[in-house]
PDB file of C-alpha atoms and ligand atoms in Angstrom:
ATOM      1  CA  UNK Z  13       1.834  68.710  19.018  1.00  0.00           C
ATOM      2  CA  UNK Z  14      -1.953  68.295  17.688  1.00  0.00           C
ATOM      3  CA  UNK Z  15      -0.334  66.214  14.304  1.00  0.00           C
ATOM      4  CA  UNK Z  16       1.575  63.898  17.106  1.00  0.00           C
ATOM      5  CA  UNK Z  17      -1.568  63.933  18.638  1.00  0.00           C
ATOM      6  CA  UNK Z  18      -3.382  62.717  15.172  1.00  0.00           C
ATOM      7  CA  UNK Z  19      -0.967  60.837  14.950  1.00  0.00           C
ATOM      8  CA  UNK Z  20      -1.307  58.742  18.424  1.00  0.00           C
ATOM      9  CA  UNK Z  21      -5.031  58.509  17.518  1.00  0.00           C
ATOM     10  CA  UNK Z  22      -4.377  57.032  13.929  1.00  0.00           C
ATOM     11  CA  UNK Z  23      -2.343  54.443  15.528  1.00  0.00           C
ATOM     12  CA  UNK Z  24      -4.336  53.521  18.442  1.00  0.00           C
ATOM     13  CA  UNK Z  25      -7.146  53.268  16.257  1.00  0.00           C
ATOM     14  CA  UNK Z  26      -5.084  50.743  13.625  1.00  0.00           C
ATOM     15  CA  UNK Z  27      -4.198  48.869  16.701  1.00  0.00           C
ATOM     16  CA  UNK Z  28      -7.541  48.114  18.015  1.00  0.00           C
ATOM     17  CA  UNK Z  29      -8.562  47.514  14.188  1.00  0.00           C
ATOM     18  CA  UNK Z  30      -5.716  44.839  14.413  1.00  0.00           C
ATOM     19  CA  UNK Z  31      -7.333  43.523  17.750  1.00  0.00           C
ATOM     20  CA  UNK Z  32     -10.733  42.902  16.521  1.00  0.00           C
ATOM     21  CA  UNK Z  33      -9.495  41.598  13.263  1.00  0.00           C
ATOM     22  CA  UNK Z  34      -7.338  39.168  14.751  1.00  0.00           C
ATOM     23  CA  UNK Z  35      -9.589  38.118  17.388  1.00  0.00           C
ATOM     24  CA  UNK Z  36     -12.316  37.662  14.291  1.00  0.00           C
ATOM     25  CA  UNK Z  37      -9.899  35.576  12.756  1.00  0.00           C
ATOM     26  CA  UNK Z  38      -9.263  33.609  15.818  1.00  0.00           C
ATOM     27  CA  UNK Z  39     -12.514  32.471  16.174  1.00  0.00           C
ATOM     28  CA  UNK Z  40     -13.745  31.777  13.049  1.00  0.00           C
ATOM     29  CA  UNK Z  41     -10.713  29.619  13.024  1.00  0.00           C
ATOM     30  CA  UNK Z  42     -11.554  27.985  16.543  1.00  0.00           C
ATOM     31  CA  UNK Z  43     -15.226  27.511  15.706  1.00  0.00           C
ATOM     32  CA  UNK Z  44     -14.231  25.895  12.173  1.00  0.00           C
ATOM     33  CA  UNK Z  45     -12.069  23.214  14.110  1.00  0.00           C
ATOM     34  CA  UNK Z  46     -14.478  22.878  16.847  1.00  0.00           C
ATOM     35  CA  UNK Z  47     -17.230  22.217  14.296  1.00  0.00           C
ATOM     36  CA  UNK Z  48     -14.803  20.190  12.147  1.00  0.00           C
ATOM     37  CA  UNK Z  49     -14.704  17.737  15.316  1.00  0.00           C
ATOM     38  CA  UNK Z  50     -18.083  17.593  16.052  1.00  0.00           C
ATOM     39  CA  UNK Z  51     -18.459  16.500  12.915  1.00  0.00           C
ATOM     40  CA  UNK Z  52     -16.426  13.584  13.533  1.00  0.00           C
ATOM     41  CA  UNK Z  53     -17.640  12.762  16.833  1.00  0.00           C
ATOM     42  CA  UNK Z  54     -20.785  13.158  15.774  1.00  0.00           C
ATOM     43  CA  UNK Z  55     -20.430  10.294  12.712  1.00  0.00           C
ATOM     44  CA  UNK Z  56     -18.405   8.181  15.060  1.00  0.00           C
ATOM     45  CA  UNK Z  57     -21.692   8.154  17.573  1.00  0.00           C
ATOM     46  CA  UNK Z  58     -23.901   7.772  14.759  1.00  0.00           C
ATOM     47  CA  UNK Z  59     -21.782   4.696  13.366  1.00  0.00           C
ATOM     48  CA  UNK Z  60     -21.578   2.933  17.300  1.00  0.00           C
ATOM     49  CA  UNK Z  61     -25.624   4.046  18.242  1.00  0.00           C
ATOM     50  CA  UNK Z  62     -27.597   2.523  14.963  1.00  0.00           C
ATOM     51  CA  UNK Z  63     -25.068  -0.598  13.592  1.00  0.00           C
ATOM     52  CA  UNK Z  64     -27.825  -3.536  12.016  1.00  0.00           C
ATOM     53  CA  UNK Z  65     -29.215  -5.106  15.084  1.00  0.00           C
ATOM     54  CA  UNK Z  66     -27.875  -8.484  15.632  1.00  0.00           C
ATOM     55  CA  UNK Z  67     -24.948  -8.260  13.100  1.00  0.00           C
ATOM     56  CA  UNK Z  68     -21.294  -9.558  14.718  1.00  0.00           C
ATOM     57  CA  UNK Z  69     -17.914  -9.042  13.185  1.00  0.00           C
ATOM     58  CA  UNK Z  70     -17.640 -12.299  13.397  1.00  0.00           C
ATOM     59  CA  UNK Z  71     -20.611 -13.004  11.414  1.00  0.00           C
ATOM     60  CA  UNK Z  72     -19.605 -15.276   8.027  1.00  0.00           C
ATOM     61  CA  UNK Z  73     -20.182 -13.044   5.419  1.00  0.00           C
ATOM     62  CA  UNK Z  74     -17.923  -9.995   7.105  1.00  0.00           C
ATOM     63  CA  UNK Z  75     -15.066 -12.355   7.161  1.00  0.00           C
ATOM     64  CA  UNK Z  76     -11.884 -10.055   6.758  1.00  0.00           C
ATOM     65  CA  UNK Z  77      -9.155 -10.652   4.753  1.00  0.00           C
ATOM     66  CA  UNK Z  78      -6.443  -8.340   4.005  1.00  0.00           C
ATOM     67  CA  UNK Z  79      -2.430  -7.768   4.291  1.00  0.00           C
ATOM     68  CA  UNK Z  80      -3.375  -7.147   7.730  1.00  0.00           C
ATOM     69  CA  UNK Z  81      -5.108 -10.193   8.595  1.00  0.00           C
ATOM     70  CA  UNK Z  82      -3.823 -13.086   6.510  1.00  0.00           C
ATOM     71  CA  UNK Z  83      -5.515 -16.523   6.390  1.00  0.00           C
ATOM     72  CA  UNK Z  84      -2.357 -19.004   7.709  1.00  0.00           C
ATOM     73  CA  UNK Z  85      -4.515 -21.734   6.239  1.00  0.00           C
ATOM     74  CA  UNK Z  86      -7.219 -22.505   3.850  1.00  0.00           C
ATOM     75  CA  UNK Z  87     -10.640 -21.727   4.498  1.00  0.00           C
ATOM     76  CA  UNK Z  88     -13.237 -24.810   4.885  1.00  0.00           C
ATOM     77  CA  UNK Z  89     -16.379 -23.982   3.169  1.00  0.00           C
ATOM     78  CA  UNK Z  90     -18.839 -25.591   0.327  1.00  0.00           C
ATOM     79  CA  UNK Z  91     -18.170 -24.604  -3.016  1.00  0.00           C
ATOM     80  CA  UNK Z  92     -20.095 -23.555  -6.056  1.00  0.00           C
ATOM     81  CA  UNK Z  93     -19.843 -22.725  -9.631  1.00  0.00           C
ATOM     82  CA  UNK Z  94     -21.237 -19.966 -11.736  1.00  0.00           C
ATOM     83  CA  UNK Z  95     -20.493 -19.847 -15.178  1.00  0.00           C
ATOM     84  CA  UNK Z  96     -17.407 -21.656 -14.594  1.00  0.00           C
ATOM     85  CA  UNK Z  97     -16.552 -19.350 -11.764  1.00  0.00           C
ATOM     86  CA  UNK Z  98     -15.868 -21.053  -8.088  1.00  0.00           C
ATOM     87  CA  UNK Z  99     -17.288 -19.147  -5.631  1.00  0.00           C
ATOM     88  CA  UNK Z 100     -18.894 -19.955  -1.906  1.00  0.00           C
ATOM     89  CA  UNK Z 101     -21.901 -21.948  -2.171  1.00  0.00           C
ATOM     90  CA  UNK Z 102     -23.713 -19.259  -0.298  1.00  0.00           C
ATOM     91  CA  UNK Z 103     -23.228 -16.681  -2.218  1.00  0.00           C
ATOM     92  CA  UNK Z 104     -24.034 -18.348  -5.652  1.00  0.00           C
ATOM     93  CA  UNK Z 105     -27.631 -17.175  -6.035  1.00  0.00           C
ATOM     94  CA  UNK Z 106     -26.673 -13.616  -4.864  1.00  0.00           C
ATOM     95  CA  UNK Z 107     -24.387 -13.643  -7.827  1.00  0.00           C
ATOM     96  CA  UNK Z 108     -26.852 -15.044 -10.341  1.00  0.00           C
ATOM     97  CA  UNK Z 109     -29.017 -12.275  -9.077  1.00  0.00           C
ATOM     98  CA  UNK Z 110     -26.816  -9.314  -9.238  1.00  0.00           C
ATOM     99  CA  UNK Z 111     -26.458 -10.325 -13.046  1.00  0.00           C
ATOM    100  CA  UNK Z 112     -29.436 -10.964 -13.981  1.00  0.00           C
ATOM    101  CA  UNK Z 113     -30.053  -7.402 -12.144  1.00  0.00           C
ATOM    102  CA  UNK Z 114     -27.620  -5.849 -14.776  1.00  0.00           C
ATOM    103  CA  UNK Z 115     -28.782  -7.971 -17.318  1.00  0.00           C
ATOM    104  CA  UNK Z 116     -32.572  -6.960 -17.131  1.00  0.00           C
ATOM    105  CA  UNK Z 117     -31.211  -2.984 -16.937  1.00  0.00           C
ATOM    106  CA  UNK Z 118     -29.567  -3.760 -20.612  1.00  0.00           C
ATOM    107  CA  UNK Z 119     -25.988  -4.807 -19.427  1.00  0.00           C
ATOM    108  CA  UNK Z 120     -24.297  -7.887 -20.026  1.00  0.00           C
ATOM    109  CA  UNK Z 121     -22.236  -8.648 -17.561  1.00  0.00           C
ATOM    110  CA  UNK Z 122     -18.320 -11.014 -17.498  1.00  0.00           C
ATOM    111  CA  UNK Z 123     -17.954 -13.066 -13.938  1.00  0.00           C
ATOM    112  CA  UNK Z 124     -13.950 -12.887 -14.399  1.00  0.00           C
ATOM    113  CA  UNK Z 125     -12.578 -14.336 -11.051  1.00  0.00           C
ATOM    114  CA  UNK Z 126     -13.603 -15.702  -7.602  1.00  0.00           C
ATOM    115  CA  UNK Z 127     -12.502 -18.417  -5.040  1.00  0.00           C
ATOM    116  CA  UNK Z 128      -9.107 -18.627  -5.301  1.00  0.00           C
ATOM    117  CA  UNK Z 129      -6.800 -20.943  -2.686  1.00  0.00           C
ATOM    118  CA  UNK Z 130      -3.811 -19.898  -1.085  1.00  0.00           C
ATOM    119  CA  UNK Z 131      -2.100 -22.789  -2.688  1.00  0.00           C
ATOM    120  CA  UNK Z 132      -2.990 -20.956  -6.359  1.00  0.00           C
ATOM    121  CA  UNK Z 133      -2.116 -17.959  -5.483  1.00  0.00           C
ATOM    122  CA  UNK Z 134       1.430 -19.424  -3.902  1.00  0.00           C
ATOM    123  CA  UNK Z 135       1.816 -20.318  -7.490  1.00  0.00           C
ATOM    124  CA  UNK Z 136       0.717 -17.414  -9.035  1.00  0.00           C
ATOM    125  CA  UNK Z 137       3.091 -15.647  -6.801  1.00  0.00           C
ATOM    126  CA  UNK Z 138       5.743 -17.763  -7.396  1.00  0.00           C
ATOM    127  CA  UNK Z 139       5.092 -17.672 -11.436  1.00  0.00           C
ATOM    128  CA  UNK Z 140       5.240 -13.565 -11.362  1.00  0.00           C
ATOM    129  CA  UNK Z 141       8.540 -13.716  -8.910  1.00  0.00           C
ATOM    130  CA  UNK Z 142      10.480 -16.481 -11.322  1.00  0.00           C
ATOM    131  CA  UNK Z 143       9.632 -13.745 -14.504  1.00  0.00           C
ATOM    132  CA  UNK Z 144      11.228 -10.820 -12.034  1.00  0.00           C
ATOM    133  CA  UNK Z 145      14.082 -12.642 -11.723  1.00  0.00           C
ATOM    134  CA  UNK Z 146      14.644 -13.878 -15.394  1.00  0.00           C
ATOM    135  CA  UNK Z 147      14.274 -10.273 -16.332  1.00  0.00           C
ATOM    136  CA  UNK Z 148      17.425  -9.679 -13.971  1.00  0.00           C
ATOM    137  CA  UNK Z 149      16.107  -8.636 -10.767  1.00  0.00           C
ATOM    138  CA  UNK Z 150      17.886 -10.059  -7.630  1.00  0.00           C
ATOM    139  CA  UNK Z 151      15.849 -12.301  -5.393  1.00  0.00           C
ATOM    140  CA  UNK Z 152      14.860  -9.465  -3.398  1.00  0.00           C
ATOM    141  CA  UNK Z 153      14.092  -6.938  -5.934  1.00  0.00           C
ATOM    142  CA  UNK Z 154      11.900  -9.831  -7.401  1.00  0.00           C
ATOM    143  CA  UNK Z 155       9.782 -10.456  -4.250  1.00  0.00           C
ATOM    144  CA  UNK Z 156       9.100  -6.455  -4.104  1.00  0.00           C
ATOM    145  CA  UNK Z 157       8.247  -6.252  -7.290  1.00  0.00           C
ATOM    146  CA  UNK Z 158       5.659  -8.817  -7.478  1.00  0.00           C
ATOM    147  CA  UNK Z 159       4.254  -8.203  -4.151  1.00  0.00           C
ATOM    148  CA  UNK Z 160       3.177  -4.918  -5.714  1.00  0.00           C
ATOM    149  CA  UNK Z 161       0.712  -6.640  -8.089  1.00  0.00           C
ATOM    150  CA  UNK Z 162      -0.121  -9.667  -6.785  1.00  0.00           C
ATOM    151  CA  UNK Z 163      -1.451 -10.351  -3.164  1.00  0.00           C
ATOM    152  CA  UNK Z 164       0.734 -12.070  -1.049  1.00  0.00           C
ATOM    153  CA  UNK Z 165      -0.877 -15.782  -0.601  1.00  0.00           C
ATOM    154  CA  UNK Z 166      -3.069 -15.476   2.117  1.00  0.00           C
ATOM    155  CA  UNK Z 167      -4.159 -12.222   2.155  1.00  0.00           C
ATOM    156  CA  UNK Z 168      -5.882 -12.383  -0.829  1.00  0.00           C
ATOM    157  CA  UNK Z 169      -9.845 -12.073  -0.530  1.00  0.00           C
ATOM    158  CA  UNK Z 170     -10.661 -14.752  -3.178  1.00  0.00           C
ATOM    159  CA  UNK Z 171      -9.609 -16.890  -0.521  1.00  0.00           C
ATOM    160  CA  UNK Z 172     -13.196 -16.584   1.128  1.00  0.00           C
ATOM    161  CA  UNK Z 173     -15.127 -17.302  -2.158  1.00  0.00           C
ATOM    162  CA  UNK Z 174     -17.200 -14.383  -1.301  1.00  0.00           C
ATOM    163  CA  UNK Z 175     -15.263 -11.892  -3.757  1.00  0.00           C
ATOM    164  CA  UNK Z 176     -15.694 -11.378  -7.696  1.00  0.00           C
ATOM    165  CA  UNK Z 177     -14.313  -9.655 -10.245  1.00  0.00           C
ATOM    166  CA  UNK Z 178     -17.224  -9.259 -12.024  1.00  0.00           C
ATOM    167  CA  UNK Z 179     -17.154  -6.376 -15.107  1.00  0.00           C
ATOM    168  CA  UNK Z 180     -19.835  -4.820 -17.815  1.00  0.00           C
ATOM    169  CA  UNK Z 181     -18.825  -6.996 -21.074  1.00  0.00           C
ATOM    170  CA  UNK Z 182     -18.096  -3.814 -23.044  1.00  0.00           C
ATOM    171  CA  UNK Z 183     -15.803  -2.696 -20.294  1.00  0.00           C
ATOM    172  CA  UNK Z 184     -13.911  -6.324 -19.992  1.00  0.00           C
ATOM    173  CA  UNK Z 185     -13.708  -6.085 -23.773  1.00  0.00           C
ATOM    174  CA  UNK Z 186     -11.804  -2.996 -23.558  1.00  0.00           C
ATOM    175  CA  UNK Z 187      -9.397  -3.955 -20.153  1.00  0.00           C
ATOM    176  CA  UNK Z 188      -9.276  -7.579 -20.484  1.00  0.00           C
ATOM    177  CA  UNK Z 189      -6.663  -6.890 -18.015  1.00  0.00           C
ATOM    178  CA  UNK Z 190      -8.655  -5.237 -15.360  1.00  0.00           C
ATOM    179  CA  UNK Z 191      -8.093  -1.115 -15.224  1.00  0.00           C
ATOM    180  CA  UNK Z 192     -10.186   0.884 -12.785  1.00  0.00           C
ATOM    181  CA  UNK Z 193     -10.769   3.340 -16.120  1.00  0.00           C
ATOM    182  CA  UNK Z 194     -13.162   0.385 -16.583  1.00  0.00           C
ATOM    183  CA  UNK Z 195     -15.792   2.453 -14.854  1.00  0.00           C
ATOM    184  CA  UNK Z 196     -16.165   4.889 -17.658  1.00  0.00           C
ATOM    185  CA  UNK Z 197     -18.584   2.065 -19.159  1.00  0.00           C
ATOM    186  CA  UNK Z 198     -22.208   2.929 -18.030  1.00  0.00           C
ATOM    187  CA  UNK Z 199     -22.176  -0.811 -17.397  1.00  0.00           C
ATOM    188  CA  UNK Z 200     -19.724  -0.591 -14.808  1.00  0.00           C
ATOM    189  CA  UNK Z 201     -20.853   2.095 -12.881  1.00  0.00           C
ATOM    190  CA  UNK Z 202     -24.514   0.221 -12.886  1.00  0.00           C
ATOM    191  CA  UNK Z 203     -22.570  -2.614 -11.135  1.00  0.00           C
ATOM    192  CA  UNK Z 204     -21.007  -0.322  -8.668  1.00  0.00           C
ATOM    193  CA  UNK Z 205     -24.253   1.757  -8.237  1.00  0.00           C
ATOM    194  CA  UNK Z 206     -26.569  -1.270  -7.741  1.00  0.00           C
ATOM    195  CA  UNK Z 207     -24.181  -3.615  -5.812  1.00  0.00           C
ATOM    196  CA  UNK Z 208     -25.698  -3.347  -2.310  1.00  0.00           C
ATOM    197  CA  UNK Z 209     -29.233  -4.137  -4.226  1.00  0.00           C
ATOM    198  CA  UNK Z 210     -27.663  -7.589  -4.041  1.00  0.00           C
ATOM    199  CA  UNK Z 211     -25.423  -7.733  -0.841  1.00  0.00           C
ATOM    200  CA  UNK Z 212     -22.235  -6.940  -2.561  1.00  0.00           C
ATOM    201  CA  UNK Z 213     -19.823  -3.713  -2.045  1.00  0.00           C
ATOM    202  CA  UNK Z 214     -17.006  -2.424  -4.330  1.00  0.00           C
ATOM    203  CA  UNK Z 215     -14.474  -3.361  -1.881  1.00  0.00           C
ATOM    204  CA  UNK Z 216     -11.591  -1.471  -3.148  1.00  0.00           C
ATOM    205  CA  UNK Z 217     -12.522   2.342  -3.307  1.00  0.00           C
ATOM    206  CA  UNK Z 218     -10.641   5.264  -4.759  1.00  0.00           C
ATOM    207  CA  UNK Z 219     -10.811   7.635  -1.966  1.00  0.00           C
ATOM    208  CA  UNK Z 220      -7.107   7.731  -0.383  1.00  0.00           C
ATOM    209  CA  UNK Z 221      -8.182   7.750   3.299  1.00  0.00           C
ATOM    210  CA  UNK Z 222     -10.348   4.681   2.148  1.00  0.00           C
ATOM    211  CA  UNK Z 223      -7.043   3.147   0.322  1.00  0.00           C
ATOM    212  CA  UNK Z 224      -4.918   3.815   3.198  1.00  0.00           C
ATOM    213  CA  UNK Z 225      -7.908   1.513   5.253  1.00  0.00           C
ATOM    214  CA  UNK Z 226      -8.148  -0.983   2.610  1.00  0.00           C
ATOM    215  CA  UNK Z 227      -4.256  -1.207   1.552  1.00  0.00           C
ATOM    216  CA  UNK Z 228      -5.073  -1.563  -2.110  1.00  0.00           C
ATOM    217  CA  UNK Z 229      -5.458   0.560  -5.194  1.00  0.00           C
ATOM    218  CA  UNK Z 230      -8.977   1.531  -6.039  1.00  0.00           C
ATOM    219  CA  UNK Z 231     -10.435  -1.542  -8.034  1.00  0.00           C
ATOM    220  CA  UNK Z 232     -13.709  -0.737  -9.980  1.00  0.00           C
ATOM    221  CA  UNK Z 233     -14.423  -4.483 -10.615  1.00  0.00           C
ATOM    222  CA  UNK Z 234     -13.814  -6.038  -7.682  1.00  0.00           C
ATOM    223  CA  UNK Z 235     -16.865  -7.091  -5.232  1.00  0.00           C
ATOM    224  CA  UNK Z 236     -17.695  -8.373  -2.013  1.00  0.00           C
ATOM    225  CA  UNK Z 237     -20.242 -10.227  -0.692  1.00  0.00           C
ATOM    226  CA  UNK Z 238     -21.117  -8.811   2.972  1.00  0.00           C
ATOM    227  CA  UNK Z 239     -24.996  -9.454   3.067  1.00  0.00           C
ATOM    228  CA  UNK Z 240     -27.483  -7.015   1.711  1.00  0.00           C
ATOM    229  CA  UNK Z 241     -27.870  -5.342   5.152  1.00  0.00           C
ATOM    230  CA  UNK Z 242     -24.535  -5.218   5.725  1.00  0.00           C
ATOM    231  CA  UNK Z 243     -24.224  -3.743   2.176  1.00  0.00           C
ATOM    232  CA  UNK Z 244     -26.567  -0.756   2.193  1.00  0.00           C
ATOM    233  CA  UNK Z 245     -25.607  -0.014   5.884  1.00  0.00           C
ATOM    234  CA  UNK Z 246     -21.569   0.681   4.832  1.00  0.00           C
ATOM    235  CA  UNK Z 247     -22.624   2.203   1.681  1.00  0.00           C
ATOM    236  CA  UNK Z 248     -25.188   4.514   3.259  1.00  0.00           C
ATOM    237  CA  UNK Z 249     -22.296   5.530   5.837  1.00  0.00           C
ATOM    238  CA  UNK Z 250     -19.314   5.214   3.488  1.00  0.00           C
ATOM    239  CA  UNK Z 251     -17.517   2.517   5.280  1.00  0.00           C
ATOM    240  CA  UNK Z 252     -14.969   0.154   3.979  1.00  0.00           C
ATOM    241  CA  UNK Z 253     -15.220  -3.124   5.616  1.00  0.00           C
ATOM    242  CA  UNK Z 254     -11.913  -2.433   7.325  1.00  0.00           C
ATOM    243  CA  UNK Z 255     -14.182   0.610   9.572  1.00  0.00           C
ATOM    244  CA  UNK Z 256     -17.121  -1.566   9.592  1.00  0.00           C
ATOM    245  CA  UNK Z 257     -15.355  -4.034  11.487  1.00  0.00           C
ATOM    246  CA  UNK Z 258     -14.011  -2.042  13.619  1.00  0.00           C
ATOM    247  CA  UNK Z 259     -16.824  -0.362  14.527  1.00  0.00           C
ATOM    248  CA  UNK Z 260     -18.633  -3.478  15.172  1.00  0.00           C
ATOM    249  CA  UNK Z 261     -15.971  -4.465  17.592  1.00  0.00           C
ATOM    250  CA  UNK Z 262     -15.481  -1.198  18.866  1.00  0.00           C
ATOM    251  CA  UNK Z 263     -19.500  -1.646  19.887  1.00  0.00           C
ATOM    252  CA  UNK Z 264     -18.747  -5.133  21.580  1.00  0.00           C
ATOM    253  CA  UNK Z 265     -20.363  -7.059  18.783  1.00  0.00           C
TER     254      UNK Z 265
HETATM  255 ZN1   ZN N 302     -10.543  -9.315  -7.158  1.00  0.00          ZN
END
């Protein structure tokens, strides 16, 4: 009788042992989601309550460009060169600037690509597509195949003539082709780290919620010209231009 009664105690005791435990566990794991979503909440306020006063998403320089939102027609807009390098008359200095920015801090720098047309990149497409299909691939296969590396006219940023592929020349030298390993060169990541300094962002980055926004691979020479404002503003909150956008919109603007 007294070892049942041990017994009965032992177990009651283990049971309210499992009772606190679990109800411990419960709210630790409660209060971590509820403070996981405050966290949100409280960046998504932050992002609506202090966006750049006066700053529209329809402004010029946020003009957005992507598989989502296709141009159906070429943009109008006065052209400049830079090096060789077409680009949007507006943004020329800010180019000349963020260069001689690298070039002062002991990089030299390649301008590799910028305004493109949607006519060019029809033939570009087009180019890629006829190799598919003289390596075999059916007409199908061929336009899956080269959608995967080259944009899709229209939806390519060039278009605007505020992107460029711009790379440290010890970096080009190594990936003429363009490879994000390209940022191992202290060059490169000066580019990317100074950027904003001259109104640009690395548009592509290699954070997968940020690919899933932007729908392209992480591209450690390719940059945008948003305004410096703009710039250190989605930098400072870690915004793609895709979120910026929205957020803008989301705000009325
Ligand atoms: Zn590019």
């Amino acid at each position: 009788m007294k070892r049942k009664k041990r017994l009965l105690t032992i177990l009651s005791l283990a049971l309210v042992c499992a009772i606190v435990l679990g109800g411990f566990l419960f709210m630790r794991t409660g209060h971590q989601q509820q403070s996981t979503s405050s966290t949100n909440d409280s960046a998504k306020t932050k992002t609506l309550t202090d966006l750049p006063k006066g700053v529209k998403s329809t402004d010029w320089d946020l003009v957005l460009v992507n598989k989502w939102h296709p141009l159906s027609s070429e943009m109008n807009f006065e052209k400049a060169t830079v090096g060789g390098i077409t680009v949007n008359a507006r943004i020329k200095q800010a180019v000349l600037d963020f260069q001689n920015g690298a070039r002062a801090a002991g990089y030299q720098t390649n301008l590799i690509s910028g305004y493109r047309s949607i006519q060019y990149q029809k033939e570009v497409f087009e180019n890629v597509k006829r190799n598919n299909i003289a390596q075999g691939m059916t007409d199908a296969e061929a336009e899956k195949a080269t959608a995967a590396v080259v944009q899709n006219p229209g939806s390519s940023e060039h278009h605007t003539g505020l992107a460029v592929d711009m790379a440290g020349s010890d970096a080009f030298e190594k990936y003429p082709n363009l490879e994000a390993n390209m940022d191992q060169f202290a060059s490169q990541q000066w580019l990317i780290k100074h950027a904003a300094d001259y109104g640009f962002v690395l548009r592509y980055p290699k954070e997968k919620s940020q690919i899933k926004q932007t729908g392209i691979d992480y591209e450690s020479w390719h940059f945008r010209y948003v305004g410096v404002e703009n710039a250190k503003y989605m930098v400072k909150h870690h915004l793609t231009l895709e979120a910026y956008v929205k957020a803008l919109k989301e705000a009325g603007r």
